[in-house]
XYZ file of C-alpha atoms in Angstrom:
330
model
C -78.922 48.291 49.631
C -78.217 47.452 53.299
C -77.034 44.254 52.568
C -74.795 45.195 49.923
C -73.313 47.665 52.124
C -71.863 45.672 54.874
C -70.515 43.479 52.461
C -68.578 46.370 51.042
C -67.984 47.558 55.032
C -66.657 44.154 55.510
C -64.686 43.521 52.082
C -62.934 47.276 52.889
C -61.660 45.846 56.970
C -60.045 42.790 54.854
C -57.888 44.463 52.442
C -57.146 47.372 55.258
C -56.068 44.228 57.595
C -53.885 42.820 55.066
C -52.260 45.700 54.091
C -51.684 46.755 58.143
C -50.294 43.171 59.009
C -46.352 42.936 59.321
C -44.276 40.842 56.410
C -43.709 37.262 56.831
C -40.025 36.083 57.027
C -39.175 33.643 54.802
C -38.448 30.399 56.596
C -34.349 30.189 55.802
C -34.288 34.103 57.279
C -36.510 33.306 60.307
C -34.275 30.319 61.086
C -31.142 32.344 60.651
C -32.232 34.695 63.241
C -31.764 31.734 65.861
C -28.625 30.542 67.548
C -27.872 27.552 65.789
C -25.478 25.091 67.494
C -22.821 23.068 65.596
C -20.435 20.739 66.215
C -16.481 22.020 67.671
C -13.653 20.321 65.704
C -10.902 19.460 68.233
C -7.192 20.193 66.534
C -3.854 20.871 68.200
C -1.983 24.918 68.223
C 1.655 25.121 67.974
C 1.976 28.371 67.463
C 4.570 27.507 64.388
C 6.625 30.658 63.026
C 9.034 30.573 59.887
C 11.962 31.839 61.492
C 15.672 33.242 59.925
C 18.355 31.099 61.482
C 22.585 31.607 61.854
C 24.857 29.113 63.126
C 27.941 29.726 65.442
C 30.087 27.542 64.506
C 33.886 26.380 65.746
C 37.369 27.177 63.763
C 38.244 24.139 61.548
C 40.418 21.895 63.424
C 43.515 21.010 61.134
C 44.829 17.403 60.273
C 48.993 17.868 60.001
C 51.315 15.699 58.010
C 53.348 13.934 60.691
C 56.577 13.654 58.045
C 57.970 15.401 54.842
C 57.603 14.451 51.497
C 55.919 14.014 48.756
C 51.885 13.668 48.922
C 51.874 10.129 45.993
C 48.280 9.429 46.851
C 45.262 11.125 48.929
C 41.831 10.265 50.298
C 41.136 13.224 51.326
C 37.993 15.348 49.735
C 35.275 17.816 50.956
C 32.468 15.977 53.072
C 34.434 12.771 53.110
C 33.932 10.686 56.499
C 36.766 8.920 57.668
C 36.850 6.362 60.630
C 39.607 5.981 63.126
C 41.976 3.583 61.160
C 41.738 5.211 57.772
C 44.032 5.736 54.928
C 44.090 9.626 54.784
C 47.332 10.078 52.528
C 50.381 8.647 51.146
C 53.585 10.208 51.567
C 56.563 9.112 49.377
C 54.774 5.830 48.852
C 54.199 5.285 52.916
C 50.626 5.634 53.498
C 49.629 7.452 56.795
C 46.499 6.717 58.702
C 44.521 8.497 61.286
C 43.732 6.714 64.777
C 41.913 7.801 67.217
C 42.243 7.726 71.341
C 40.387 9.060 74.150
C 44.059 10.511 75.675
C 46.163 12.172 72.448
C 49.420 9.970 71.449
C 52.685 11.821 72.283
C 55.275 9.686 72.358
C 56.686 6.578 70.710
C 56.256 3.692 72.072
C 58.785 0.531 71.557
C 58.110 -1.396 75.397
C 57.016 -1.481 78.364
C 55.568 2.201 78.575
C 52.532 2.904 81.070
C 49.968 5.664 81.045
C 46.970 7.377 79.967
C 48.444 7.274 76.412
C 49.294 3.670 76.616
C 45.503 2.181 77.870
C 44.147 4.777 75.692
C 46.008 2.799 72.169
C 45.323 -0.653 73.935
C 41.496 0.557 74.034
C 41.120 1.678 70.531
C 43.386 -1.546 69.303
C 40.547 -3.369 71.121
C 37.971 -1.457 69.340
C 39.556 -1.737 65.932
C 40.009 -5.933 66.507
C 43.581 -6.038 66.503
C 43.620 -7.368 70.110
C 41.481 -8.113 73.332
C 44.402 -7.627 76.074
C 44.026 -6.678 79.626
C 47.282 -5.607 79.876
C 48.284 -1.835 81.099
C 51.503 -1.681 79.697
C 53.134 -1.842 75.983
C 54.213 -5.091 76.073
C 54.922 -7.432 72.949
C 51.112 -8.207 72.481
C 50.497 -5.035 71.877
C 53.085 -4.309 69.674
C 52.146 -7.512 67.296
C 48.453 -6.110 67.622
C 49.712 -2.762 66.434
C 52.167 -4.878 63.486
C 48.732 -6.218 61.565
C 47.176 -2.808 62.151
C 49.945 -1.351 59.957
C 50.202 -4.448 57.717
C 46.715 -4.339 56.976
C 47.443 -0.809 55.614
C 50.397 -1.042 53.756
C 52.620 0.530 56.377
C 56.204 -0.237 56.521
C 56.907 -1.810 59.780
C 60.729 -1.557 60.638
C 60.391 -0.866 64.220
C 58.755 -2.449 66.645
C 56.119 -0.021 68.377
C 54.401 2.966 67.853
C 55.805 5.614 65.759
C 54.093 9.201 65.647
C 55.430 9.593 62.134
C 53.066 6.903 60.976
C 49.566 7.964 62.100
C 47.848 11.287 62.607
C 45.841 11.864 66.192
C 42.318 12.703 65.870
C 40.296 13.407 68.968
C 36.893 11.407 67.083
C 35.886 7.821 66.112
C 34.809 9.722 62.744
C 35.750 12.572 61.296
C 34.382 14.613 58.354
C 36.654 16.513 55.654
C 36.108 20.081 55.471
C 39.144 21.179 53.128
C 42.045 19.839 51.183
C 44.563 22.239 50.792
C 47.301 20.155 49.690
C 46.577 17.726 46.701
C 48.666 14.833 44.652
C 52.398 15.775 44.177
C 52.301 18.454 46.794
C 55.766 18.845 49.065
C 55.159 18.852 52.607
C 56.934 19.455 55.488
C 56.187 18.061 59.121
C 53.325 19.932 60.069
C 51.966 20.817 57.012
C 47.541 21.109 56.529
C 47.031 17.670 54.865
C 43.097 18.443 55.559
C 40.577 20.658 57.522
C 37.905 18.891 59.910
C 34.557 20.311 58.757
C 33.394 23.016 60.996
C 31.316 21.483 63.938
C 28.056 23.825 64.595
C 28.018 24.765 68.442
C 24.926 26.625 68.408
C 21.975 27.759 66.390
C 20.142 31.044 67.016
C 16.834 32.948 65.944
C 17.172 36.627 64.903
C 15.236 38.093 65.231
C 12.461 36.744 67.191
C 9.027 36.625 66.601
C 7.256 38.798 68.690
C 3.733 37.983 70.637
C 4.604 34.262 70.861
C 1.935 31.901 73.118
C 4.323 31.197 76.464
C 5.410 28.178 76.175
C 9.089 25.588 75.446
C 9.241 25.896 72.243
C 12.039 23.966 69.585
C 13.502 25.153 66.066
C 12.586 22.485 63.684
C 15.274 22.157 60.460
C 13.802 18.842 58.446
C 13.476 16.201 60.828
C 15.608 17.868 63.654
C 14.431 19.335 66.693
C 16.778 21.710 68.813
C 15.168 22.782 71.660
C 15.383 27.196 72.102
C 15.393 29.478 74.559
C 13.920 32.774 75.081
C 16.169 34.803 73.392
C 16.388 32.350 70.165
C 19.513 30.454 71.309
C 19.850 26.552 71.682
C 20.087 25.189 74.411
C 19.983 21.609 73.611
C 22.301 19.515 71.687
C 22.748 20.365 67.411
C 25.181 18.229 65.712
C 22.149 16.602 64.207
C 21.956 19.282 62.209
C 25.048 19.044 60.062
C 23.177 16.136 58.351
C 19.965 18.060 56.955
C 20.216 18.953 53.742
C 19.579 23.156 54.454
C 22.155 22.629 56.718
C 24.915 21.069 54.505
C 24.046 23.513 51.787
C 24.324 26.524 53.997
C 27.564 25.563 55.496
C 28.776 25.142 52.446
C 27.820 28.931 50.752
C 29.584 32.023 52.282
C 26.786 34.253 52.200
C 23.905 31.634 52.503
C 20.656 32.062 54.156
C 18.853 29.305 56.544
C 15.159 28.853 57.286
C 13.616 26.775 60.128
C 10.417 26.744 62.096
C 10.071 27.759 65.794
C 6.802 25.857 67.524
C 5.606 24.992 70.861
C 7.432 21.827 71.999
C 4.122 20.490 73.374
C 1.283 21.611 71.686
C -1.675 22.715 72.869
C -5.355 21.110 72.770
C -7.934 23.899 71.037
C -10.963 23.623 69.403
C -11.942 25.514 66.237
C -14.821 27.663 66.884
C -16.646 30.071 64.836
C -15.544 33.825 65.221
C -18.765 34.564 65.755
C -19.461 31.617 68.713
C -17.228 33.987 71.203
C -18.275 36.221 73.124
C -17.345 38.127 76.650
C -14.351 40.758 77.265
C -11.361 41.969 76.366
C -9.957 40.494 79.638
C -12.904 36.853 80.015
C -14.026 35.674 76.799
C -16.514 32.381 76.900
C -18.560 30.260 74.727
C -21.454 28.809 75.063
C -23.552 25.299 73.957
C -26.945 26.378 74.894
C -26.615 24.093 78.365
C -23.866 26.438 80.152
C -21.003 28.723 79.168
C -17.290 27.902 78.907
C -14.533 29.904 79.787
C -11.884 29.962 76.664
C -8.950 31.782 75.751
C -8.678 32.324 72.603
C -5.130 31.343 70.753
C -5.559 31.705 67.232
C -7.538 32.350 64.547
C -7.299 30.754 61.090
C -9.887 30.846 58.099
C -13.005 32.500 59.546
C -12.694 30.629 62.624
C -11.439 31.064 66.078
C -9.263 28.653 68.010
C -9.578 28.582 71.306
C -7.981 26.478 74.460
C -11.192 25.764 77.386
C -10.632 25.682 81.207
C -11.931 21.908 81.981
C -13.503 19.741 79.231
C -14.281 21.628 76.401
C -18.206 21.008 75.142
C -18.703 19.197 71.816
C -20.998 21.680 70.630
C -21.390 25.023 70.140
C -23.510 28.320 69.503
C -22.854 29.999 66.168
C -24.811 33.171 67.734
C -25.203 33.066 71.532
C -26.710 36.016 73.445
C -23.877 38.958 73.630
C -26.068 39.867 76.808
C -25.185 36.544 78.188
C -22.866 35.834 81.222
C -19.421 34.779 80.631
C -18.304 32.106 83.593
């Protein structure tokens, strides 16, 4: 009986134990409860914004018929390009061509004229092939180079030298149609619109702005151009590149159109991608840690569940998903 009963007395303090003794975690809990330490992924911030964009752009610059008549032929249509030298219209069967000079032509010419006007021609002559003088005056070789200029047009050439009734001035190598107001069979008097230059843009600005941008130089990105802004959402950097995207063109072209660009950091900034969880600190020093020492971060973004974040010095290559909140940051 003795026996039996301590090995009830001792079968009893078994169970009792068991029952007492705190769960087990499961092994995938207990592990979770650690700070586990994963690799950062390094990626560049540029803080890109889709952005609502106008353009200022400059009164169309008229092209003028330099005689009266009747318009027989024309070359001239909407988005057209034409080079200095070009055919632009034909007026009672005399075609008239455009030709460009740094200093505008303003006078006829028949010999031995000097000026700004004069080695302005002679330059463009040059540039066209017509003749490779070093001459500063309008002497004959410049008025036989000017001769196959018009012959190679079809100009009648009953006077030898320059006559303003033959070409049109334009102040660019190139020049793009905006507008043809007056078509085949139209009567024209001196000075009538034979075309309209395409409006040039002058500027491009952001409104409104994006507020609680990263400091920084930042660009407005249109396709493949880049026009560098300023603070207030203006350019401040050259845009004529912009006539040729395709946003651009169409948006010019529509009365009430809208245009869409991207404003981003011009230099982006190195970050890592961190988990949310990985940072910890203040509101005013936030760090991170690897389990070896803390970093001192500011954080930039966040994306997806994670955080990114730009690091004072080299930034670790690892990282603690759960580091001690209690921990000093810095």
């Amino acid at each position: 009986m003795f026996l039996l009963a301590c090995v009830c007395a001792v079968g009893v303090g078994l169970i009792a134990g068991i029952l007492l003794r705190p769960p087990q975690l499961p092994e995938s809990l207990e592990a979770s409860t650690m700070a586990a330490t994963i690799p950062v992924e390094a990626t560049q911030f540029t803080d890109e914004r889709q952005v609502n964009v106008t353009l200022d752009v400059g009164t169309p610059a008229p092209i003028t018929s330099p005689r009266a008549g009747t318009i027989t032929a024309t070359y001239c249509a909407p988005g057209e390009k034409l080079g200095s030298g070009a055919v632009i219209a034909v007026i009672n069967d005399q075609p008239i061509a455009l030709l460009h000079t740094k200093s505008p032509l303003w006078r006829d010419m028949e010999g031995g004229e000097t000026g700004a006007d004069v080695d302005a021609l002679i330059e463009e002559l040059t540039r066209l092939g017509y003749t490779s003088s070093e001459t500063r005056s309008f002497d004959w070789g410049i008025a036989e180079a000017l001769h196959r200029f018009y012959s190679d047009r079809g100009i009648e050439d009953d006077f030898d030298g320059l006559r303003l009734d033959r070409i049109i001035w334009v102040a660019e190598p190139i020049v793009t149609l905006g507008d043809c107001p007056s078509g085949i069979g139209a009567s024209v008097q001196a000075g009538s619109e034979l075309a309209k230059l395409q409006q040039t843009i002058q500027a491009a600005v952001i409104a409104p702005m994006p507020g609680d941008l990263r400091a920084g130089d930042r660009v407005l990105i249109i396709g493949e151009t880049h026009v560098p802004i300023d603070a207030t959402g203006r350019s401040t950097g050259p845009v004529t590149d912009l006539a040729n995207e395709d946003d651009v063109i169409a948006y010019m072209a529509s009365k009430d159109g809208k245009l869409g660009g991207k404003l981003a950091l011009s230099a982006p900034l190195d970050v890592i991608a961190v988990p949310s969880a990985s940072v910890f600190g203040t509101t005013d020093r936030q760090c991170i840690a690897d389990g070896n020492r803390t970093y001192v971060v500011q954080v930039v973004a966040s994306r997806l569940g994670s955080t990114l974040v730009e690091v004072e010095g080299k930034a670790p290559k690892t990282v603690l998903v759960n580091p001690k909140r209690d921990e000093a940051c810095g």
